[in-house]
CSV table of C-alpha atoms in Angstrom, one decimal:
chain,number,residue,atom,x,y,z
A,1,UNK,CA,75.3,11.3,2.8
A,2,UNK,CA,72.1,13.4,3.7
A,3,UNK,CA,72.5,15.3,0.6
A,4,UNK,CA,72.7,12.5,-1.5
A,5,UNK,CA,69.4,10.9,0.8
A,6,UNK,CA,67.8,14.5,0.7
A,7,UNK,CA,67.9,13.8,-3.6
A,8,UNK,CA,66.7,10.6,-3.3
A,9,UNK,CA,63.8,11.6,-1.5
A,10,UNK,CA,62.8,14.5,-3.9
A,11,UNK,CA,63.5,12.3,-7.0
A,12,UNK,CA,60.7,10.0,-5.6
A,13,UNK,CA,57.9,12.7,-4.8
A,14,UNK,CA,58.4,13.7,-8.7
A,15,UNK,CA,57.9,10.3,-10.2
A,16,UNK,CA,55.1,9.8,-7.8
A,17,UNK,CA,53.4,13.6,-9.0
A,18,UNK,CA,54.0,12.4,-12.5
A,19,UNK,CA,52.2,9.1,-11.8
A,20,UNK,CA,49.7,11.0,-10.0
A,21,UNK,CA,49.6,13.1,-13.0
A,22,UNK,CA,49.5,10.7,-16.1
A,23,UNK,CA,46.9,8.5,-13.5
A,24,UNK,CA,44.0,8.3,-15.6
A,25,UNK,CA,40.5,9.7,-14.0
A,26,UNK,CA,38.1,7.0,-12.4
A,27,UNK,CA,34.8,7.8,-11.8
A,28,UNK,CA,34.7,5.2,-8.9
A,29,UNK,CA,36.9,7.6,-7.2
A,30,UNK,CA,34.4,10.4,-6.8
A,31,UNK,CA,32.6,10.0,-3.6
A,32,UNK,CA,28.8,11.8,-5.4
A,33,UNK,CA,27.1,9.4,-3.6
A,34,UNK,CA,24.5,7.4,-5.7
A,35,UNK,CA,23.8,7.5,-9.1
A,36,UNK,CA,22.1,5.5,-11.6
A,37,UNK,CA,23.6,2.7,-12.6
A,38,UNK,CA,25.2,1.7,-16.0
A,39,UNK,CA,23.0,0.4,-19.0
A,40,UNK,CA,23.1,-3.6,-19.5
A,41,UNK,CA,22.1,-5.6,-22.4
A,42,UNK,CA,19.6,-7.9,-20.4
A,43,UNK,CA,18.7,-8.6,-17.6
A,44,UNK,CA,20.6,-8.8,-13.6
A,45,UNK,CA,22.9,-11.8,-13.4
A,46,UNK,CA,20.6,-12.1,-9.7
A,47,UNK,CA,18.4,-14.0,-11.8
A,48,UNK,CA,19.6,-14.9,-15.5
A,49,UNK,CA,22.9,-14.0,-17.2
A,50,UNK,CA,22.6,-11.3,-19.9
A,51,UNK,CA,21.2,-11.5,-23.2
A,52,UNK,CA,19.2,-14.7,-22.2
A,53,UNK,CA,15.5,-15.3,-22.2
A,54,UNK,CA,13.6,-15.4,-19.3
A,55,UNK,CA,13.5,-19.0,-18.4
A,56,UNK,CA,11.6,-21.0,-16.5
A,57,UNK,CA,11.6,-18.6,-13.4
A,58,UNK,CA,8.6,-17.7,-11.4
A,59,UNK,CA,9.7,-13.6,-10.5
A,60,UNK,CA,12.1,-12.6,-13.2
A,61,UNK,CA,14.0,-9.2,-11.4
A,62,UNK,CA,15.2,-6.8,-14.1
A,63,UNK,CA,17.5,-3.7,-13.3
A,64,UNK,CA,18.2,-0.9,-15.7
A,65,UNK,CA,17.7,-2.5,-18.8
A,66,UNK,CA,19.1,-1.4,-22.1
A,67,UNK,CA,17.3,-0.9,-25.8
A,68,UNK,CA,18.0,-3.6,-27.2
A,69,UNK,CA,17.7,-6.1,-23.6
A,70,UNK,CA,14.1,-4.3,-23.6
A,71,UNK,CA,13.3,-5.4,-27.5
A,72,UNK,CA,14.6,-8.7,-26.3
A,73,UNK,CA,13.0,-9.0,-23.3
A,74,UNK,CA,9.2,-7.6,-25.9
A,75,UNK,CA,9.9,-11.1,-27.2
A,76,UNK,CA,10.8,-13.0,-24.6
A,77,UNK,CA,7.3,-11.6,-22.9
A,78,UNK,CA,5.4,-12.4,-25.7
A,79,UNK,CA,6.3,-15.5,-26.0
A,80,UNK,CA,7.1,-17.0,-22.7
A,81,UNK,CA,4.1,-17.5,-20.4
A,82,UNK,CA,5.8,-19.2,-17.8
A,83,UNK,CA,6.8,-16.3,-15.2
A,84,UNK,CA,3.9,-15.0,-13.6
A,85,UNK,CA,6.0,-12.0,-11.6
A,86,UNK,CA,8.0,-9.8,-13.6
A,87,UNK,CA,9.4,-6.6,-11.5
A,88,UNK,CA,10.6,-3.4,-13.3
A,89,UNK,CA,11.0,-1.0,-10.8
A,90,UNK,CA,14.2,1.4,-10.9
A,91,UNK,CA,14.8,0.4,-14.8
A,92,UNK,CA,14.1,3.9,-16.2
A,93,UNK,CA,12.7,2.6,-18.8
A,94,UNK,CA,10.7,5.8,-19.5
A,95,UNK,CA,7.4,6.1,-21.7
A,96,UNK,CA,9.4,5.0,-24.7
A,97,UNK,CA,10.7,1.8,-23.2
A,98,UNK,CA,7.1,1.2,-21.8
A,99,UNK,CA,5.5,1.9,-25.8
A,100,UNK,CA,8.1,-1.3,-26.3
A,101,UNK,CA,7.1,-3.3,-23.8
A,102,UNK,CA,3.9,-3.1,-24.0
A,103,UNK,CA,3.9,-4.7,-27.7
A,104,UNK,CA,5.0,-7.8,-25.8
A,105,UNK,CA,2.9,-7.6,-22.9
A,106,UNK,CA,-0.1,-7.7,-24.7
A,107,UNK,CA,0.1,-11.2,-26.2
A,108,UNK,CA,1.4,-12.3,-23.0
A,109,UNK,CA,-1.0,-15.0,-20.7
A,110,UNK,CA,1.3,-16.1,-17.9
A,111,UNK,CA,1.6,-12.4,-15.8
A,112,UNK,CA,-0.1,-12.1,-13.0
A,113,UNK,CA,2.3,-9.3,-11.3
A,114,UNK,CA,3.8,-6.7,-13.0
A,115,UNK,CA,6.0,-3.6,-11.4
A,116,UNK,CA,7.0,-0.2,-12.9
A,117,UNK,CA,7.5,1.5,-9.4
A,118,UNK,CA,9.8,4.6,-9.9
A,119,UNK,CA,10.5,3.7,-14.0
A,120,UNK,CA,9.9,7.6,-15.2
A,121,UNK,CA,6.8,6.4,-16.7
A,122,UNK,CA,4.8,9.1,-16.8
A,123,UNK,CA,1.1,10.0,-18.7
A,124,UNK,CA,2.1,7.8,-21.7
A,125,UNK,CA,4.6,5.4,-20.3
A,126,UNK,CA,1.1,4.6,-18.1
A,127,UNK,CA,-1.1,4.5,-21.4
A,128,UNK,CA,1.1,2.4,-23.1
A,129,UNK,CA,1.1,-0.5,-20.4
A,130,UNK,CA,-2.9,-0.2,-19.7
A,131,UNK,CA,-3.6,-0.2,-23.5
A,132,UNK,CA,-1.6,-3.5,-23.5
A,133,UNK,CA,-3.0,-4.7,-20.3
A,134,UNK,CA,-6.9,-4.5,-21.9
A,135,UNK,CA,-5.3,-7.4,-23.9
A,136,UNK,CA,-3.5,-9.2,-21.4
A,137,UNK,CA,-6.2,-9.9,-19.4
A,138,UNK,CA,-4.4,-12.1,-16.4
A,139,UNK,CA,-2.8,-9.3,-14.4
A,140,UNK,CA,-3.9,-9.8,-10.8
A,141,UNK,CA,-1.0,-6.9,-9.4
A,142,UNK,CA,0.1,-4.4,-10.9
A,143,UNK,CA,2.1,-1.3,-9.6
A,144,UNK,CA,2.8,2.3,-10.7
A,145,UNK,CA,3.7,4.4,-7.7
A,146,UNK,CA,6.5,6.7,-7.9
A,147,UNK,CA,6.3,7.8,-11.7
A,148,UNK,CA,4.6,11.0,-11.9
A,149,UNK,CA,1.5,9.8,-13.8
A,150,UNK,CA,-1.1,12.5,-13.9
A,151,UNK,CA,-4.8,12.9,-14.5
A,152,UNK,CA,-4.2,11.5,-18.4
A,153,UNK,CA,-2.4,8.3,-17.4
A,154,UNK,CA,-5.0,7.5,-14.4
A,155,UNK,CA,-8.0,8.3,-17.5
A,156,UNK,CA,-5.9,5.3,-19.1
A,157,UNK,CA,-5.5,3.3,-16.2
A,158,UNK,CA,-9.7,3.6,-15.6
A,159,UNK,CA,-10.2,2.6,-18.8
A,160,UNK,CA,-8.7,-1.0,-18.6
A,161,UNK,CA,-9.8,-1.2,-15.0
A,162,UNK,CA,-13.2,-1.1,-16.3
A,163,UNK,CA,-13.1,-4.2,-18.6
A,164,UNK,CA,-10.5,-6.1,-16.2
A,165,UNK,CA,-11.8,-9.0,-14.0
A,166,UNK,CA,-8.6,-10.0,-12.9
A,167,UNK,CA,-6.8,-7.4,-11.3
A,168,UNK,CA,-7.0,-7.5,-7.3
A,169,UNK,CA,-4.0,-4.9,-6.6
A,170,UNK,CA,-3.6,-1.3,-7.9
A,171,UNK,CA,-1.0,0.4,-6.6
A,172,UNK,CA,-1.0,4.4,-7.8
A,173,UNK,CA,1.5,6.2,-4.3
A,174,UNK,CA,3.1,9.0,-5.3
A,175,UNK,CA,2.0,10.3,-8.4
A,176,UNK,CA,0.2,13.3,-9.8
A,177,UNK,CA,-3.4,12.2,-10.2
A,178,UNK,CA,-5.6,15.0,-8.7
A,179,UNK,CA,-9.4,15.7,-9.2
A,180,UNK,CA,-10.0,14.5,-12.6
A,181,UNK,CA,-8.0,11.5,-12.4
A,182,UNK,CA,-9.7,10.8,-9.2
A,183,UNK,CA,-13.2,10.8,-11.1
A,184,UNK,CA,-12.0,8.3,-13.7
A,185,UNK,CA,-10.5,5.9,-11.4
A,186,UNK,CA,-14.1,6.0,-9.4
A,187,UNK,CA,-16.1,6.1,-12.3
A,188,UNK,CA,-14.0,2.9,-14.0
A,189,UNK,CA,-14.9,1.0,-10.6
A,190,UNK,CA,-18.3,1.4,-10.6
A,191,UNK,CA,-17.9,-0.9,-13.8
A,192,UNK,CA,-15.3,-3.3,-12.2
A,193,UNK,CA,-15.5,-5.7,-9.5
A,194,UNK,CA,-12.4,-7.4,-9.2
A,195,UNK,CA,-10.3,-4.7,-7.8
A,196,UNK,CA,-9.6,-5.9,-3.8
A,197,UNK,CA,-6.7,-3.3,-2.8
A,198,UNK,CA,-6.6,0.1,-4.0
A,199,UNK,CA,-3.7,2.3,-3.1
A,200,UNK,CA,-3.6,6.5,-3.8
A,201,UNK,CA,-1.6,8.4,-1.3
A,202,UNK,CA,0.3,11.1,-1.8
A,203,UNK,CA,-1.8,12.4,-5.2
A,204,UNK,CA,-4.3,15.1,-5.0
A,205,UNK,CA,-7.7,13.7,-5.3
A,206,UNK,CA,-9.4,15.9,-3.0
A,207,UNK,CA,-12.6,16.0,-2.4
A,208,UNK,CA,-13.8,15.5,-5.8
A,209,UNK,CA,-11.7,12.6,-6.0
A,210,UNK,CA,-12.9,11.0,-2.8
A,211,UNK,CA,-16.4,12.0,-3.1
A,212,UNK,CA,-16.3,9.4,-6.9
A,213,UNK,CA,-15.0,6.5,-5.4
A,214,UNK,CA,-17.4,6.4,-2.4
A,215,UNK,CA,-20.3,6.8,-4.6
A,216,UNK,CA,-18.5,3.6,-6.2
A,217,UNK,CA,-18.3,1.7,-2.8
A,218,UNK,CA,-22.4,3.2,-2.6
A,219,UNK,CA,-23.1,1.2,-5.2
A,220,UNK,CA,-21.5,-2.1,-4.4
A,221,UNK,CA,-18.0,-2.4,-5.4
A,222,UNK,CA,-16.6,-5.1,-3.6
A,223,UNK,CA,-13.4,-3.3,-2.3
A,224,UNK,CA,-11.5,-3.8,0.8
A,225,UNK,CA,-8.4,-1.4,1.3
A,226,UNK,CA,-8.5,2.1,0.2
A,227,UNK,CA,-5.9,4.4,1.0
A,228,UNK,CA,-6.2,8.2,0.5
A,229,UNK,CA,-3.3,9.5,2.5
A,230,UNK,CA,-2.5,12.7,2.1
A,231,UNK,CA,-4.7,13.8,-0.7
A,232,UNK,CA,-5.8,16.9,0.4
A,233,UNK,CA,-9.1,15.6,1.7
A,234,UNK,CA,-11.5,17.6,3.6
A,235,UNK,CA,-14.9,17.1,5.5
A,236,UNK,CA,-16.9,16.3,2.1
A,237,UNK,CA,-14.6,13.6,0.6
A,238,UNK,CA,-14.6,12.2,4.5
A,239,UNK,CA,-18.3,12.4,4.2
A,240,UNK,CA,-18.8,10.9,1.0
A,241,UNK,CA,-17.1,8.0,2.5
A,242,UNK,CA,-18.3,7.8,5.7
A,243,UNK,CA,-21.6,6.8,3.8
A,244,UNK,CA,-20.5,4.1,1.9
A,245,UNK,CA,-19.4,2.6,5.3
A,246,UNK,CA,-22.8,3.7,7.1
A,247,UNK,CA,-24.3,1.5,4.1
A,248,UNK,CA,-22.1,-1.6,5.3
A,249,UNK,CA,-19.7,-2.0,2.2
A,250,UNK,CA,-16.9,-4.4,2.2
A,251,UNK,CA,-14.1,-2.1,2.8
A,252,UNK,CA,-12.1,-3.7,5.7
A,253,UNK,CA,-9.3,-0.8,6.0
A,254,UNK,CA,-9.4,3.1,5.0
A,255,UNK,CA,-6.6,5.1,5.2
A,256,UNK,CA,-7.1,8.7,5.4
A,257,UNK,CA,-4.0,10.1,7.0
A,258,UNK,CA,-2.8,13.9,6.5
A,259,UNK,CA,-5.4,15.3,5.4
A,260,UNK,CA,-7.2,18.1,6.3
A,261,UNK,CA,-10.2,16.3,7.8
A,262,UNK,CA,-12.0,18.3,10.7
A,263,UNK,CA,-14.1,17.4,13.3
A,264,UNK,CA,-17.4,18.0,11.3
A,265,UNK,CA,-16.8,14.8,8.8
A,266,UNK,CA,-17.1,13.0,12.1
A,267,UNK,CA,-20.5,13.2,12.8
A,268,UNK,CA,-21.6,10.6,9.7
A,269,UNK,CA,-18.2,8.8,10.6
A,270,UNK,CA,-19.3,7.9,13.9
A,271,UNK,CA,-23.0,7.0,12.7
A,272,UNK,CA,-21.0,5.0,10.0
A,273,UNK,CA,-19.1,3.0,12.8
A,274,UNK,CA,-22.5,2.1,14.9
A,275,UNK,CA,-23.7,0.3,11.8
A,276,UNK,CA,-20.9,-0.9,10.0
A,277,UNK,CA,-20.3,-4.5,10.5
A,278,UNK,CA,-16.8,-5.0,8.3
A,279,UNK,CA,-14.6,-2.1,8.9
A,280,UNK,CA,-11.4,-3.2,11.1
A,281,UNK,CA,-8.8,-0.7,10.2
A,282,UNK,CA,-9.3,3.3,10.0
A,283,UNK,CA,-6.2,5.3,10.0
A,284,UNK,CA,-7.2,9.4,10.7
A,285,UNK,CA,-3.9,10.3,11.5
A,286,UNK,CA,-2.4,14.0,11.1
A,287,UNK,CA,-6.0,15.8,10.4
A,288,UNK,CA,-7.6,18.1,12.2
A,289,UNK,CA,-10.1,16.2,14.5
A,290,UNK,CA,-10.2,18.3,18.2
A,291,UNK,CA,-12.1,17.2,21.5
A,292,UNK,CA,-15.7,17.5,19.8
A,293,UNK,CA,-15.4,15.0,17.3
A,294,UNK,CA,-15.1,12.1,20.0
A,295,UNK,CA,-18.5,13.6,21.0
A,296,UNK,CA,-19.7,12.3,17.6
A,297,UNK,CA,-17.3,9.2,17.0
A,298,UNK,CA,-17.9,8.1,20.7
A,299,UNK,CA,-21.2,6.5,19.8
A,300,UNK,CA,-20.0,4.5,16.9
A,301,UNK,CA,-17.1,3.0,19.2
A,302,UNK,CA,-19.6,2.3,22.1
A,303,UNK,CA,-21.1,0.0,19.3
A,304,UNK,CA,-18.7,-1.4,17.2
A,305,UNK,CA,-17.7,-4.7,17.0
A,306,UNK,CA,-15.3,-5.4,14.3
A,307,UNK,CA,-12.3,-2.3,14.5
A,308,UNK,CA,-9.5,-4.1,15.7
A,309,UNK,CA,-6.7,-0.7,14.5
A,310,UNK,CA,-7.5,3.0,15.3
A,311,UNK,CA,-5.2,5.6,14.7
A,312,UNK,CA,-5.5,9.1,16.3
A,313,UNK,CA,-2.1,10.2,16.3
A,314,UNK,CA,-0.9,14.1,15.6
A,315,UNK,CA,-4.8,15.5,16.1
A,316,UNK,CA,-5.7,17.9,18.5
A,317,UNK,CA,-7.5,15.6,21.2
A,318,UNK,CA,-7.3,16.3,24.6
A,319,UNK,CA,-7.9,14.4,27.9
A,320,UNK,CA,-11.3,15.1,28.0
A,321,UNK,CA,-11.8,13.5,25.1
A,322,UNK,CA,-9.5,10.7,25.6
A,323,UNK,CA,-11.7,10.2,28.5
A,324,UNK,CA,-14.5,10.1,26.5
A,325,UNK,CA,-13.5,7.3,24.5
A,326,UNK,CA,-12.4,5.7,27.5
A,327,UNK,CA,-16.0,5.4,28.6
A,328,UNK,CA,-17.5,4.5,25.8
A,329,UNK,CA,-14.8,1.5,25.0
A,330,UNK,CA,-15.5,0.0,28.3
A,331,UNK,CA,-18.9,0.0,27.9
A,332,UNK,CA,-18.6,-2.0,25.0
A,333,UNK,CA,-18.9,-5.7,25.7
A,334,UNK,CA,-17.7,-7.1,22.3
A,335,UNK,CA,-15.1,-4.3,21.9
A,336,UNK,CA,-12.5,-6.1,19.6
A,337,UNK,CA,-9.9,-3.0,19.1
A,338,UNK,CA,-6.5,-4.5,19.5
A,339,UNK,CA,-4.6,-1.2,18.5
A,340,UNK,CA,-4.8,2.7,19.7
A,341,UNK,CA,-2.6,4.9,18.6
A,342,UNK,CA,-3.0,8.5,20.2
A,343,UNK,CA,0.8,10.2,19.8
A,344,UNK,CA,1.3,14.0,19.1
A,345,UNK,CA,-2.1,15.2,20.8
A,346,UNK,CA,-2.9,17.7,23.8
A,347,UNK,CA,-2.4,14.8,26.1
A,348,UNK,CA,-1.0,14.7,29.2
A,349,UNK,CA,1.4,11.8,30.4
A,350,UNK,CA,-1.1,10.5,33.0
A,351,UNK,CA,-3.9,10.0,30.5
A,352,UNK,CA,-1.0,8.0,27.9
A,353,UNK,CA,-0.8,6.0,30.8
A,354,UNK,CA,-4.1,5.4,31.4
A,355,UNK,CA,-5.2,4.3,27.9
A,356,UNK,CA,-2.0,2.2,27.5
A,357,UNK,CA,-3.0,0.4,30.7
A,358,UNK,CA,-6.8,0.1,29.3
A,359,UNK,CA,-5.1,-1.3,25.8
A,360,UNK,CA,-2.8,-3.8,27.2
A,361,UNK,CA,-5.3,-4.9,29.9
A,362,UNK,CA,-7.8,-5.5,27.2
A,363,UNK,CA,-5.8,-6.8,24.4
A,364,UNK,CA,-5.0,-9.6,27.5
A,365,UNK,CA,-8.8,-10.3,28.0
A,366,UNK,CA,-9.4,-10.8,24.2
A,367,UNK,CA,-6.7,-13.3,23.8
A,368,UNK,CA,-7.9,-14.7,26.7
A,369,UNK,CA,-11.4,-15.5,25.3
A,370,UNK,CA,-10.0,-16.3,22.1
A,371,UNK,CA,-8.2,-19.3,23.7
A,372,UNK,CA,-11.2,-19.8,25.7
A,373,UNK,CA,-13.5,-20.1,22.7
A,374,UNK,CA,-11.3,-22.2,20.7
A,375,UNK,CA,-11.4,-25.1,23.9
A,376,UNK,CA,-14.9,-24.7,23.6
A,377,UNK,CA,-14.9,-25.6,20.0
A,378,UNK,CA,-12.3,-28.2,20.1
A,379,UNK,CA,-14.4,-29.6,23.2
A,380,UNK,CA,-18.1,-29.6,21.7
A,381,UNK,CA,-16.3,-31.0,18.4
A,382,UNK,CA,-14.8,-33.7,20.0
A,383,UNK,CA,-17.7,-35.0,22.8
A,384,UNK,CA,-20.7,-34.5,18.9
A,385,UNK,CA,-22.4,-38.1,17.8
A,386,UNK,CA,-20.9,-37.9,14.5
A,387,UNK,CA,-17.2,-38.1,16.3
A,388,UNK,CA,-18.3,-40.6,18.8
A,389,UNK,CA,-19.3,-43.1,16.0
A,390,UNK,CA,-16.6,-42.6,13.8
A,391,UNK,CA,-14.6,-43.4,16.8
A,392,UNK,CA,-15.9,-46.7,16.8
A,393,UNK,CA,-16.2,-47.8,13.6
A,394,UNK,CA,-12.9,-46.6,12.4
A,395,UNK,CA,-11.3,-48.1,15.9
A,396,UNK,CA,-9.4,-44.7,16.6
């Protein structure tokens, strides 16, 4: 009996290697972790079924789109002005794809946001959307991080930023543009004034770079974010900058985080800040800023009334130039900073503590008088003539 159960046994681990065997190979099986994802004619089902136009929907969501779903979807965009959001990123859609596209995109009237964020675009993937974008002429948003454009593409992108006066939103992260790019971009902007938000980091402008769009912000472009993270930007790019703010242009946030800013650049900074009456977000995280540029920053916060966010983090400060700033906040009687951020310096624990106290103590006193101001208002409002007679004629 456990012979004949010992042959049963070995009968069934040979059928079940020749299953094993015969088994044919599925990919799902492999544990790669992730990789792009198979080729569809269309578009997701998230938002349409495949092979169907683009209907009547206000953000049409596409996801690795095939040859012929992009040909149909160059028609569909020619022809259908109704969406006014159309997001392509992940579709690796490439320059070719792009050259496509854009034959469609340029008759279109109803876009008003348009995404190619990490679509392997590149120099002429970007050429072909801006040359169909000078036709366009609605776009409001448009975004290209993530798809190593270089200086050629951004010379693309400058030229239909120059005729646009539509586009608010440019979004260029994590590309390739360095120096030259840089120029064009500036140079196309002293020619525009549309553009609102303007987003570079993690290129290589430099100084050069940096240096052409402040002289663009000089002369009057009506910007009001900028980001230059980690562009390799030194004291003259921070310079160049620092005087389109001492001559009171819009900008309302900079960005110039990692960096290699020093404590030079922040001499005209802080003269910048004593003027400047729109500025209400500046971001100098991870440069090189040590205890003598709060000599020459100090100033500019003792007089500032409109930064609500500073950022400080990974620098070299110290406590005696924490206490510095300290002193000069608390002098200031319409102080309106609602944010310091001061990680990763040559602090000690005691002086965290002490500006976190300040912070939360005076974040408390602002919304304080906010409330207070806005009774005050509602109270003068209320008690004014023109009220008091309306009151009476209209019987409420």
């Amino acid at each position: 009996a456990q012979a004949a159960q010992a042959r049963r046994s070995l009968s069934a681990l040979a059928a079940m290697a020749d299953k094993t065997k015969n088994k044919k190979h599925d990919p799902e099986d492999d544990d790669e972790g992730p990789t792009r994802p198979g080729l569809v004619r269309g578009w997701s089902k998230k938002v349409v079924p495949p092979t169907q136009t683009l209907g009547e929907e206000d953000l049409s969501y596409l996801i690795n789109i095939s040859k012929s779903g992009l040909e149909q979807l160059r028609d569909d965009v020619g022809r259908n002005c109704a969406p006014n959001k159309l997001d392509l990123q992940y579709t690796y859609i490439g320059a070719p794809g792009c050259e496509v596209f854009g034959k469609g995109l340029a008759t279109n009237e109803g876009l008003e946001m348009l995404s190619v964020h990490n679509s392997e675009v590149g120099d002429f993937g970007a050429q072909a959307i801006a040359d169909a974008l000078c036709t366009q002429k609605g776009l409001r948003e448009m975004n290209f991080s993530s798809n190593e454009i270089g200086d050629a593409g951004a010379r693309a992108i400058g030229l239909w930023l120059r005729g646009s006066t539509t586009i608010e939103t440019l979004l260029l992260t994590y590309n390739h543009i360095g120096e030259e790019g840089g120029v064009h971009l500036g140079s196309a902007m002293c020619e525009n004034r549309s553009l609102k938000v303007l987003k570079l980091g993690l290129n290589d402008l430099g100084d050069v770079g940096a240096r052409s769009i402040g002289e663009a912000l000089e002369k009057g472009h009506p910007l009001l974010s900028l980001d230059l993270g980690s562009n390799g930007v030194s004291n003259d790019g921070a310079e160049a900058l620092a005087e389109a703010l001492r001559l009171d242009c819009p900008l309302q946030q900079l960005v110039l985080r990692i960096n290699r800013i020093g404590d030079d650049a922040m001499r005209p900074m802080g003269l910048a800040l004593e003027i400047n009456k729109n500025l209400w977000e500046l971001d100098l995280q991870g440069n090189s800023l040590r205890a003598e540029s709060m000599d020459y920053l100090g100033p500019g916060f003792g007089e500032n009334h409109t930064l609500r966010r500073l950022n400080l983090e990974d620098n070299f400060l110290t406590d005696a130039a924490c206490k510095t700033l300290l002193h000069v906040l608390d002098k200031n009687d319409n102080l309106q900073l609602r944010e310091l951020k001061m990680k990763n310096n040559l602090v000690t624990s005691l002086m965290v503590t002490q500006l976190d106290l300040y912070m939360r103590t005076h974040v408390n006193d602002l919304k304080h008088k906010r409330k207070t101001d806005k009774e005050e208002r509602r109270s003068t409002k209320a008690s004014s003539p023109g009220n008091r007679t309306k009151s009476k004629v209209g019987g409420f």
